[in-house]
Short mmCIF file of C-alpha atoms in Angstrom, two decimals:
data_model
loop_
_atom_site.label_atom_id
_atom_site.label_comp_id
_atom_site.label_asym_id
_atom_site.label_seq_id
_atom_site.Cartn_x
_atom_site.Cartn_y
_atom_site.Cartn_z
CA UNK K 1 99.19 94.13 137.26
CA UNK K 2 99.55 90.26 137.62
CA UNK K 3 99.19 88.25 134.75
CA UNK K 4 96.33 86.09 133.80
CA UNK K 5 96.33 82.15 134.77
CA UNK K 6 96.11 81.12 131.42
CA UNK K 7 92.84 78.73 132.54
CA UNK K 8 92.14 76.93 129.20
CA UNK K 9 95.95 75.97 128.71
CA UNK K 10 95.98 74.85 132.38
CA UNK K 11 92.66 72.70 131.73
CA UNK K 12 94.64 71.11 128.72
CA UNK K 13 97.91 70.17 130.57
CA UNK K 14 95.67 69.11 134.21
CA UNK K 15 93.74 66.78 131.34
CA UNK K 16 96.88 64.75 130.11
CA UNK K 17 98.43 65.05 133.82
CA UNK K 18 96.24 63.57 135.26
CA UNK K 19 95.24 59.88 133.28
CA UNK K 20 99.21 59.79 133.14
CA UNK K 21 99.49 59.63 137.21
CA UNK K 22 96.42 57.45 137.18
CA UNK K 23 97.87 54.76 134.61
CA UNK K 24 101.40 55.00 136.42
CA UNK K 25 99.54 54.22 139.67
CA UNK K 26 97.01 51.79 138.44
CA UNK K 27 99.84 49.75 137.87
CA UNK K 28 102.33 50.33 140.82
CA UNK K 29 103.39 47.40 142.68
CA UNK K 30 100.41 44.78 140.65
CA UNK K 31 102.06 41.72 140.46
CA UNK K 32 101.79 39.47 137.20
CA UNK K 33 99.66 36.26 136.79
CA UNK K 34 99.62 33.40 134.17
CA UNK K 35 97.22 34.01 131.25
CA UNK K 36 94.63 31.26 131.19
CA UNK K 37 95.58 28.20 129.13
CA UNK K 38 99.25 29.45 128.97
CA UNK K 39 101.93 28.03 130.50
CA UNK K 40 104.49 31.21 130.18
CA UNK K 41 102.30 34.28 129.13
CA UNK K 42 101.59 36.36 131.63
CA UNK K 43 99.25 39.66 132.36
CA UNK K 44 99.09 42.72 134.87
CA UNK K 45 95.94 43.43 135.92
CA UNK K 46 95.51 47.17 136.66
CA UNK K 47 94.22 48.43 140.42
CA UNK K 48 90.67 49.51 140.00
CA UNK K 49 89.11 51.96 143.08
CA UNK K 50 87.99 54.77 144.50
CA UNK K 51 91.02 57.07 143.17
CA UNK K 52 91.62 55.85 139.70
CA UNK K 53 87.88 56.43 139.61
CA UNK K 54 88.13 59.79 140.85
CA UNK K 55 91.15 61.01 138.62
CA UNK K 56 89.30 59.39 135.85
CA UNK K 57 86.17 61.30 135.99
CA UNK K 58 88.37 64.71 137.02
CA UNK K 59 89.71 64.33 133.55
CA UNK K 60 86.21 63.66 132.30
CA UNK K 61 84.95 66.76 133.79
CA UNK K 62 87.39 69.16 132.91
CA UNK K 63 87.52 67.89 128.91
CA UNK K 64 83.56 68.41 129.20
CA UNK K 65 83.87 71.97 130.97
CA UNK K 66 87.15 72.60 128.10
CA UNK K 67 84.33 71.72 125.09
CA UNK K 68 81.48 73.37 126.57
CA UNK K 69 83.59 76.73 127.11
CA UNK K 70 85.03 76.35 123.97
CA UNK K 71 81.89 75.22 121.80
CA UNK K 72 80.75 78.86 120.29
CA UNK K 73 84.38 78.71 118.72
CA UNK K 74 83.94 75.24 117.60
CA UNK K 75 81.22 75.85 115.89
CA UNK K 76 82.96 78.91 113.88
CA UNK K 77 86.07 76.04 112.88
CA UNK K 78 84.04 73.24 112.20
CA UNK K 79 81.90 72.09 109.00
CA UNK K 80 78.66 72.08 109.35
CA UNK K 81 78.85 67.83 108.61
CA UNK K 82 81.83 67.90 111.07
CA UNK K 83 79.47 69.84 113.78
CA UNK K 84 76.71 67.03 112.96
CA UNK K 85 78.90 64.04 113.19
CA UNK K 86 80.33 65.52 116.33
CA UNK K 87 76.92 65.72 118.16
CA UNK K 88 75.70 62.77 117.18
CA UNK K 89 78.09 61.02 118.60
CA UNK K 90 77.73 63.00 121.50
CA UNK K 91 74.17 62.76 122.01
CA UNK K 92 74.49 58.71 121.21
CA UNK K 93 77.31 57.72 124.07
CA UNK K 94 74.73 60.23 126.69
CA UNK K 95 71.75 58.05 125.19
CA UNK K 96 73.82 54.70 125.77
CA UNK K 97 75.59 55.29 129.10
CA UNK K 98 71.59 56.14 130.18
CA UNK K 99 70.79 53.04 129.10
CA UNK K 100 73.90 51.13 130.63
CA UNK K 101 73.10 52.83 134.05
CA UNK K 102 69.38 51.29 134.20
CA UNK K 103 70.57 48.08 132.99
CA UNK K 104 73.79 47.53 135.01
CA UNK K 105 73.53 50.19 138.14
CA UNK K 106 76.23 52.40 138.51
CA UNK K 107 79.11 50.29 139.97
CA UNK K 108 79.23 49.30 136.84
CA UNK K 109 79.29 52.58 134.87
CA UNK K 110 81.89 53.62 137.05
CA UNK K 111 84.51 50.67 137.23
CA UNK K 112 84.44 49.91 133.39
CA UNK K 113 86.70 50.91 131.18
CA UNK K 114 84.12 50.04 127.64
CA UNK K 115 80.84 51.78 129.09
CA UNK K 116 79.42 54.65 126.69
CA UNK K 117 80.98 57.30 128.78
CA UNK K 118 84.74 56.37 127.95
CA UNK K 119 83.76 57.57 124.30
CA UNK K 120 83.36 61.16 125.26
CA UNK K 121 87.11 61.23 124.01
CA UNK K 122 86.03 62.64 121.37
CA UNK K 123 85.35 65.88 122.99
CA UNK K 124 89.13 66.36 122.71
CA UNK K 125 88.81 68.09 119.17
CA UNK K 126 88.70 70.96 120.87
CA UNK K 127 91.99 70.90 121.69
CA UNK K 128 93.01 70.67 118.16
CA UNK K 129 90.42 73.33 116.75
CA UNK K 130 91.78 75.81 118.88
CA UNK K 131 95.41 76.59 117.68
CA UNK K 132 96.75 77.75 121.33
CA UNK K 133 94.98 74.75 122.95
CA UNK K 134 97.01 72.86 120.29
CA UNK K 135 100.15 74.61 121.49
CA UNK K 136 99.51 73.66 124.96
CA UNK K 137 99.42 70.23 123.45
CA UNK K 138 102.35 70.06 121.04
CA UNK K 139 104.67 71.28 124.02
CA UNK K 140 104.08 67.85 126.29
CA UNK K 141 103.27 64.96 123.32
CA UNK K 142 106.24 64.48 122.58
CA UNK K 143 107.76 64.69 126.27
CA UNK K 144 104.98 62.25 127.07
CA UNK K 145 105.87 60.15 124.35
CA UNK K 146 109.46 59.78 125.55
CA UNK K 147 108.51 58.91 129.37
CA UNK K 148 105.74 56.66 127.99
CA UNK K 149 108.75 54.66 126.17
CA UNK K 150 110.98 55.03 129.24
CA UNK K 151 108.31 53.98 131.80
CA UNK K 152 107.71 50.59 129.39
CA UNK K 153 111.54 49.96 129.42
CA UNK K 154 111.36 49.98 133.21
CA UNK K 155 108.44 48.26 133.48
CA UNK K 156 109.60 45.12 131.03
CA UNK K 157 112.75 45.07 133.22
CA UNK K 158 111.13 44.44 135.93
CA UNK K 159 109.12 42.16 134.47
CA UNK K 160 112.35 40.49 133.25
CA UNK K 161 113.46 40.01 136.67
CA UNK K 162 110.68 38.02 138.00
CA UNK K 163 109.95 36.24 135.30
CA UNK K 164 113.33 35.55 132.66
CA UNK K 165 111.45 33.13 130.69
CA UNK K 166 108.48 34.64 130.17
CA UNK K 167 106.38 36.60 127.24
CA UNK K 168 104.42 39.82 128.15
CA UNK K 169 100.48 40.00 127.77
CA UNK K 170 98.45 42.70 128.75
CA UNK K 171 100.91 44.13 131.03
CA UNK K 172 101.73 47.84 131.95
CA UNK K 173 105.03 47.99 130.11
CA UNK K 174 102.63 47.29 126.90
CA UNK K 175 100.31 49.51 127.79
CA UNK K 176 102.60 52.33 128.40
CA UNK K 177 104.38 51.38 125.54
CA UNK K 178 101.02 51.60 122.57
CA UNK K 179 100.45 55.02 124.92
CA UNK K 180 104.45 56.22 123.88
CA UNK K 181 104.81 55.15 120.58
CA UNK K 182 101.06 57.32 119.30
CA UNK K 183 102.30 59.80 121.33
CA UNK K 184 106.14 60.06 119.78
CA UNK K 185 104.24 59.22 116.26
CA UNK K 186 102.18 62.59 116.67
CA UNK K 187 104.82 64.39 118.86
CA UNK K 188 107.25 63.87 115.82
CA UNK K 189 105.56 66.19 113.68
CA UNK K 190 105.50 69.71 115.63
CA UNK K 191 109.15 68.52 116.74
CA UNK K 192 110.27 68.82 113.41
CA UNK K 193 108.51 72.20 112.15
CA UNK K 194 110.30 73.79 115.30
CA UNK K 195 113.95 71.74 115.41
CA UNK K 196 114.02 70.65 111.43
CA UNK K 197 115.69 67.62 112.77
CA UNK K 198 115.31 63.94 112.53
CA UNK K 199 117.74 61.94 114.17
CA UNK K 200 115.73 62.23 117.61
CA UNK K 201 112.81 60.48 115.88
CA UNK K 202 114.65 57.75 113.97
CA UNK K 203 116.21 57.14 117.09
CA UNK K 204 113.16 56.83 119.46
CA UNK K 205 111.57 54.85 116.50
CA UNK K 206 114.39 52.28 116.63
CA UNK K 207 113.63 52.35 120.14
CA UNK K 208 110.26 51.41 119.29
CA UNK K 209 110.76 48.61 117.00
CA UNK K 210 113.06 47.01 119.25
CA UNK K 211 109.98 47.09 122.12
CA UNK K 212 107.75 45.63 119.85
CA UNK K 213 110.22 43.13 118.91
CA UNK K 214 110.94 42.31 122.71
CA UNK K 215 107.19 42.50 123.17
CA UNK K 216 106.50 40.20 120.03
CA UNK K 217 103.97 42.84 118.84
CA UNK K 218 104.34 42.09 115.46
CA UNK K 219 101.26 44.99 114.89
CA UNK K 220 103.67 48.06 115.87
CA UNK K 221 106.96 46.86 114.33
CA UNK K 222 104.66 47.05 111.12
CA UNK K 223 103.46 50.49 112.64
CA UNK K 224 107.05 51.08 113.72
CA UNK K 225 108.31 50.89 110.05
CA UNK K 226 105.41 52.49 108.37
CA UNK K 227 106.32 55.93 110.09
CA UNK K 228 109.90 55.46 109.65
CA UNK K 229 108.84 55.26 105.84
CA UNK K 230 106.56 58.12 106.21
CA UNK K 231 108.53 60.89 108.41
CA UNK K 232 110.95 61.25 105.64
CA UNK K 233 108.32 62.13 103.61
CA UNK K 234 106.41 64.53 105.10
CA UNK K 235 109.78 66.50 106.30
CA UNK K 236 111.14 66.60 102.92
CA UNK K 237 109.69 69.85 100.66
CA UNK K 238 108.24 68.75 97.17
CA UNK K 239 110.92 68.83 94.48
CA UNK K 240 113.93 67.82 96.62
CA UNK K 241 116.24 64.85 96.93
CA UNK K 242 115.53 62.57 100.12
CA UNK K 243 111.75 62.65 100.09
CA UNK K 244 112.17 58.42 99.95
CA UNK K 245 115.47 58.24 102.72
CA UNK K 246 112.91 56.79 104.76
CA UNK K 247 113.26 53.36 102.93
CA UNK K 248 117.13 53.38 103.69
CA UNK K 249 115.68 54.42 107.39
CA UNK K 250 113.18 51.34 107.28
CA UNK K 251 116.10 49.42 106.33
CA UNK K 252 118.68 50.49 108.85
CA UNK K 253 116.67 50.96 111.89
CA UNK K 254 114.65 47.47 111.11
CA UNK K 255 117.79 45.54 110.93
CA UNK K 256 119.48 47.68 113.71
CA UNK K 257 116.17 46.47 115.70
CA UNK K 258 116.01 42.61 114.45
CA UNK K 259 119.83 42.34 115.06
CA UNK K 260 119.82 43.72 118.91
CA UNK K 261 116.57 41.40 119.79
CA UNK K 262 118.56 38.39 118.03
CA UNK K 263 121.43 38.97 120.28
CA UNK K 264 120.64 39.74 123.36
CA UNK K 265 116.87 37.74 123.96
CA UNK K 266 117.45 35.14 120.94
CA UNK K 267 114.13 32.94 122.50
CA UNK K 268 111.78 36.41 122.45
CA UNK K 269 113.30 36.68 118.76
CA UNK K 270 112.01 32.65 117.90
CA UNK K 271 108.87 33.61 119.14
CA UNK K 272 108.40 36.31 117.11
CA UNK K 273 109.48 35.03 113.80
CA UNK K 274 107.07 32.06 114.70
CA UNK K 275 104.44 34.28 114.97
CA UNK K 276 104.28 35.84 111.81
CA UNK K 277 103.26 32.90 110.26
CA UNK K 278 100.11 32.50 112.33
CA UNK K 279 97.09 33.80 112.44
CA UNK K 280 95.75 35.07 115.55
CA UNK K 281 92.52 37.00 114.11
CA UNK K 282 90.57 34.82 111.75
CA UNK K 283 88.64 32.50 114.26
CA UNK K 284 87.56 35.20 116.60
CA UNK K 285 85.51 36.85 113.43
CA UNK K 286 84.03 33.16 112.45
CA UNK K 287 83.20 32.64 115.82
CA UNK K 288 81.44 36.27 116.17
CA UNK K 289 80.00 36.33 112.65
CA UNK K 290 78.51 32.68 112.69
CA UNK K 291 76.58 33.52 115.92
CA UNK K 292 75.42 37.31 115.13
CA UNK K 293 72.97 38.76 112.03
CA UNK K 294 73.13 42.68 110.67
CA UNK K 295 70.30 43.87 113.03
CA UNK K 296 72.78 43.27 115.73
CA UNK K 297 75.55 45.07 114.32
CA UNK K 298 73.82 48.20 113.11
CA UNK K 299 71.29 47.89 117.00
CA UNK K 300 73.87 46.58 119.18
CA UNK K 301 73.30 44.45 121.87
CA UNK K 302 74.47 46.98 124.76
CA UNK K 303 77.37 46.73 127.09
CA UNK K 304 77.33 42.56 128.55
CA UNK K 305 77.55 41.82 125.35
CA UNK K 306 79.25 38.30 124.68
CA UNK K 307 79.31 35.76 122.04
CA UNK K 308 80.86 31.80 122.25
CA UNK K 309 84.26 31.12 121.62
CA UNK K 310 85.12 27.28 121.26
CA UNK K 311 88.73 28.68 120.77
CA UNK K 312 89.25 30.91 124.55
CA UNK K 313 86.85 28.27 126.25
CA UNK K 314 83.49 29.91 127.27
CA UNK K 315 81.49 33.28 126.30
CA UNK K 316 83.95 36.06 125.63
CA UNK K 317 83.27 39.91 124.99
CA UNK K 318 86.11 40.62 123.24
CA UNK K 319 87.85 40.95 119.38
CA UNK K 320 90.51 42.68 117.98
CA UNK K 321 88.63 45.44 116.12
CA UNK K 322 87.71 48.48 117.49
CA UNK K 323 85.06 49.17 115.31
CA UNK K 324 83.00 45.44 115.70
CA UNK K 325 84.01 45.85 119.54
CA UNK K 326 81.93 49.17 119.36
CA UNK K 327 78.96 48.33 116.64
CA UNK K 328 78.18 44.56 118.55
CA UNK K 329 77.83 47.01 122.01
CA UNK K 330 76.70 50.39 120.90
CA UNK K 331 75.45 49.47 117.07
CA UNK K 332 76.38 52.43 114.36
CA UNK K 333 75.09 55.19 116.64
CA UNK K 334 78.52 55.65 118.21
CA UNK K 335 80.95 53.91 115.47
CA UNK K 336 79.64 55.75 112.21
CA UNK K 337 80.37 59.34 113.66
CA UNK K 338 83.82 58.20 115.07
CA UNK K 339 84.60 56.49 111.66
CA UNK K 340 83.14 59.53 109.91
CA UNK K 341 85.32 62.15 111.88
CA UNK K 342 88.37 60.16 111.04
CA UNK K 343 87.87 60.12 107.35
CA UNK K 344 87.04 63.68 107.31
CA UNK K 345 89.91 64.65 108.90
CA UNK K 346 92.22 62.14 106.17
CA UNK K 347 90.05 63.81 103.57
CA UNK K 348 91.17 67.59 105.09
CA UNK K 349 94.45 67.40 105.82
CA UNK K 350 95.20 65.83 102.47
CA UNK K 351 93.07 68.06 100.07
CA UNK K 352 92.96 71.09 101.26
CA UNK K 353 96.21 71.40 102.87
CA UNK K 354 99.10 72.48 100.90
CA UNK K 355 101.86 71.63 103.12
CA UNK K 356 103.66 68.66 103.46
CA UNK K 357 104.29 68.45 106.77
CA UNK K 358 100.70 68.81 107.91
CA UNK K 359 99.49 65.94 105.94
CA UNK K 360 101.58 64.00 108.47
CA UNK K 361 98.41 64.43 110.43
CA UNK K 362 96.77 62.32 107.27
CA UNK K 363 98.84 59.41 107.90
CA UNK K 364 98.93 59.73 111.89
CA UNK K 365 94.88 59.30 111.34
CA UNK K 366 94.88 56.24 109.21
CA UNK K 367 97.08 54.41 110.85
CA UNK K 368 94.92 54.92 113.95
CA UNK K 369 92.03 53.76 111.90
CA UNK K 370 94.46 50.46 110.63
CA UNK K 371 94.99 49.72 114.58
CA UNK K 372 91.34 50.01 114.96
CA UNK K 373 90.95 47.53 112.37
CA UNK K 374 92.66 44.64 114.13
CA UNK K 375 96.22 45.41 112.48
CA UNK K 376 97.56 45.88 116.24
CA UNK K 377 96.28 44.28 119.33
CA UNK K 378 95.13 46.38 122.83
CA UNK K 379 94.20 49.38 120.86
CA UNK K 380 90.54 50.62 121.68
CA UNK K 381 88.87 53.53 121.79
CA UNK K 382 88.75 53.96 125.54
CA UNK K 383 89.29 57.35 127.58
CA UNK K 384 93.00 57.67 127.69
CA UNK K 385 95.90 59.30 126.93
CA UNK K 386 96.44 58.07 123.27
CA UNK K 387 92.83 58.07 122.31
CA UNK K 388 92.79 62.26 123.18
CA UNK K 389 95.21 62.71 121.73
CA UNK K 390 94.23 60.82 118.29
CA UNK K 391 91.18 63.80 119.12
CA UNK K 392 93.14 66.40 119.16
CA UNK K 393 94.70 65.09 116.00
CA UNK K 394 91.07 64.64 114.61
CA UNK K 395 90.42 68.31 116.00
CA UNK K 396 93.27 70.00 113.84
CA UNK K 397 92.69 68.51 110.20
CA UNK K 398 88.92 69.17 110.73
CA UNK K 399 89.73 72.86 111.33
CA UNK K 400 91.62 72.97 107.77
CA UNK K 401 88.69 73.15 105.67
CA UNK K 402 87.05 76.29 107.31
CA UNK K 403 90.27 78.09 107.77
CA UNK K 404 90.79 77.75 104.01
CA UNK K 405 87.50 78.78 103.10
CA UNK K 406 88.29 82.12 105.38
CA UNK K 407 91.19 82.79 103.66
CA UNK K 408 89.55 82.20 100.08
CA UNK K 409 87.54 84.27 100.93
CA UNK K 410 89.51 87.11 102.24
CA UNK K 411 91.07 86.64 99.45
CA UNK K 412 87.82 87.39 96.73
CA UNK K 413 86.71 90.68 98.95
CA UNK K 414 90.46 92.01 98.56
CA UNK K 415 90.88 91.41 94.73
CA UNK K 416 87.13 92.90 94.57
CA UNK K 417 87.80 96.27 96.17
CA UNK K 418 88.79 98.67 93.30
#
C-alpha cells in the first residue's frame, strides 16, 4: 500500500516556504533610495502586488485551515486561560480587520502589512502544541536561519557595491538578517538536544554580531551577546563545570566581532561607537505621549492612526515599540492577549519544566518581548517568518503545563492501584 502524504507536516513546511520565496522576491532587483533628511542612509522599499499578495494570503489560509484542523487537540494541550487569551485575540483582530475594511476598503486590507489580519500569527501555536508539527518545524529553523544570514550577507554586498559609503536602513539585507538571527536563536536549541554541540552556534552568532556591527544595529549585538551568554547555560546540566563559559564566549566572539568590523569597514565601526551614546527613542514617546490620553491607548484609534512629530517633519504612524504601535491602533483588545500568551509561556517553561534546555524557550520568549519593547528597531508583530515562529515558540511552553498535569496525574492513579 502507498504511504500517507503526511498533510499536516506538508501544511507546516508549504507555511514557512512560502513567506520565504515571497520576502526573497519582494526584494529582487528593488533598487535603494536616500532616506528623507539623510544625506547617506539609504532604504529598499519592498515590491508590493498581485503575487506577494497572493502568497501572502496562501500562507494565511493554510495556518487558518492548520488551527482549525488542529483545534479539538488544542484545546486538550492548552489551559483553559491559555484557550481564553488565545480566542480573544482571535475574535479581536476578526472584529478589527471588519472594522478596517469599512473604514479603508479593501485595497487597503490587502496591501498593508499593520492591518488586523497580519496578527493572526498567532494561530501558529499550533505548530508548537502539537509535538510532530513541532518536528516538522525544528527540522527547517535552523536551515532557515542559516540562509536567512547568508541571503543578508549577499544582500549587504550588493548593497556595498552600489553604494561604498553608505549606511543601511530598512533594507532587505536587514530584514533578512532580524528574520536569521530569531530563527538561528530558536533553531539553536533542538540543534543541540540532537548534535550536543556548540561550536556551529557560537560560530553563526559571531556571524551575527559582526552583521549587526556592519549594520550599526546596536539592538542585536546586545541580542547577539545575550544568547551567547545564555546558550551555555541552558546546554550545560545543573551541577557541572561550564554552565557560565558563555561569558568567556561573550568575550571572545564580541571582540572577535568588534576587531573584524574595525579592520576591514573602520567608518561603519565610527558610526557605531557614535551611536551608542545617543538616543534614538526618547523623543518619539514625548512626542506620542504629549499628544495622546489613556482612553486612546486602552480604545485605539484604528489603523490611519498618526500623531505629530516636530523631530521626522510631519504626522508619522510609527514608534519603536511593538506594543504602543499595537495599543494606539488596535487598543488592549489585541496587545493584552499577545502580551498575556508571552508571559504564560515564560511562566511555563520556567516553572514547570525541569529541564534545562527547554527553558531556553524562556529566554527565546523574553527577549522577543525586550525587541518588542523598543530594545531593537524593525521588529513588529507582522505576519512573517520570525513572528510564526516566535508562535510556535509560544505554542510549545504553553503545552508544558497540561502535559505535566497528565503525567501527575498518571502518576496518583498508578501509586493508588493496590
Amino acid at each position: 500500500m502507498p504511504k500517507k502524504i503526511p498533510v499536516r507536516k506538508a501544511m507546516v513546511y508549504l507555511i514557512f516556504f512560502i513567506l520565504m520565496i515571497k520576502q526573497l522576491y519582494s526584494y529582487a532587483g528593488m533598487g535603494y533610495t536616500l532616506i528623507e533628511n539623510s544625506t547617506y542612509g539609504f532604504q529598499q522599499l519592498p515590491r508590493i502586488g498581485g503575487v506577494t499578495i497572493a502568497l501572502d494570503y496562501l500562507a494565511l489560509a493554510l495556518l487558518i485551515t492548520l488551527f482549525l484542523v488542529e483545534y479539538p487537540k488544542i484545546i486538550r494541550k492548552l489551559t483553559e486561560l491559555g484557550m481564553t487569551a488565545l480566542l480573544v485575540m482571535t475574535g479581536a483582530v476578526v472584529c478589527w480587520a471588519f472594522i478596517t475594511l469599512i473604514r479603508y476598503g479593501a485595497k487597503t486590507v490587502l496591501y498593508s502589512e499593520t492591518t488586523p489580519e497580519v496578527y493572526l500569527t498567532i494561530l501558529a501555536v499550533v505548530v508548537g502544541v502539537d509535538d510532530k508539527l513541532y518536528g516538522s518545524f525544528s527540522r527547517i529553523a535552523l536551515r532557515m536561519g542559516v540562509f536567512s544570514l547568508a541571503a543578508s550577507l549577499i544582500s549587504y554586498l550588493l548593497f556595498l557595491s552600489k553604494h561604498p559609503s553608505g549606511l543601511m536602513g530598512n533594507t532587505a539585507a536587514l530584514i533578512l538578517y532580524v528574520q536569521g538571527f530569531w530563527l538561528v536563536v530558536i533553531g539553536s536549541i533542538d540543534y543541540f538536544k540532537k548534535r550536543k554541540k556548540r561550536a556551529f552556534i557560537c560560530f553563526l552568532m559571531t556571524i551575527c554580531m559582526v552583521l549587526a556591527l556592519l549594520f550599526n544595529a546596536r539592538s542585536y549585538v546586545i541580542q547577539s551577546l545575550i544568547w551567547t551568554l545564555v546558550f551555555p547555560y541552558i546546554t550545560t546540566q545543573k551541577g557541572k563545570r561550564g554552565r557560565f563559559r558563555g561569558v568567556w564566549a561573550a568575550v571572545v566572539i564580541g571582540g572577535l566581532a568588534f576587531a573584524f568590523v574595525a579592520n576591514f569597514e573602520p567608518h561603519l565601526f565610527e558610526t557605531f561607537m557614535e551611536k551608542t551614546d545617543r538616543d534614538t527613542r526618547s523623543f518619539q514617546y514625548i512626542e506620542l505621549f504629549s499628544q495622546t490620553n489613556l482612553k486612546d491607548f486602552l480604545i485605539g484609534q484604528g489603523y490611519a492612526f498618526q500623531y505629530y512629530s516636530p523631530t521626522m517633519g510631519g504626522f508619522y504612524s510609527y514608534i519603536d515599540n511593538g506594543y504602543l504601535f499595537l495599543m494606539m491602533r488596535y487598543g488592549i483588545s489585541i496587545c493584552l492577549p499577545y502580551v498575556l500568551l508571552l508571559v504564560m509561556g515564560i511562566y511555563n517553561s520556567l516553572f514547570y519544566n525541569k529541564e534545562r534546555l527547554i527553558r531556553g524557550y524562556s529566554f527565546v520568549l523574553i527577549m522577543w518581548m525586550c525587541a518588542l519593547g523598543g530594545l531593537s528597531v524593525y521588529t513588529m508583530l507582522v505576519f512573517d517568518i520570525k513572528c510564526l515562529a516566535i508562535a510556535v515558540v509560544i505554542g510549545r511552553c504553553l503545552a508544558i503545563h497540561r502535559e505535566k498535569r497528565k503525567k501527575s496525574e498518571k502518576g496518583a492513579k498508578t501509586d493508588a492501584r493496590p
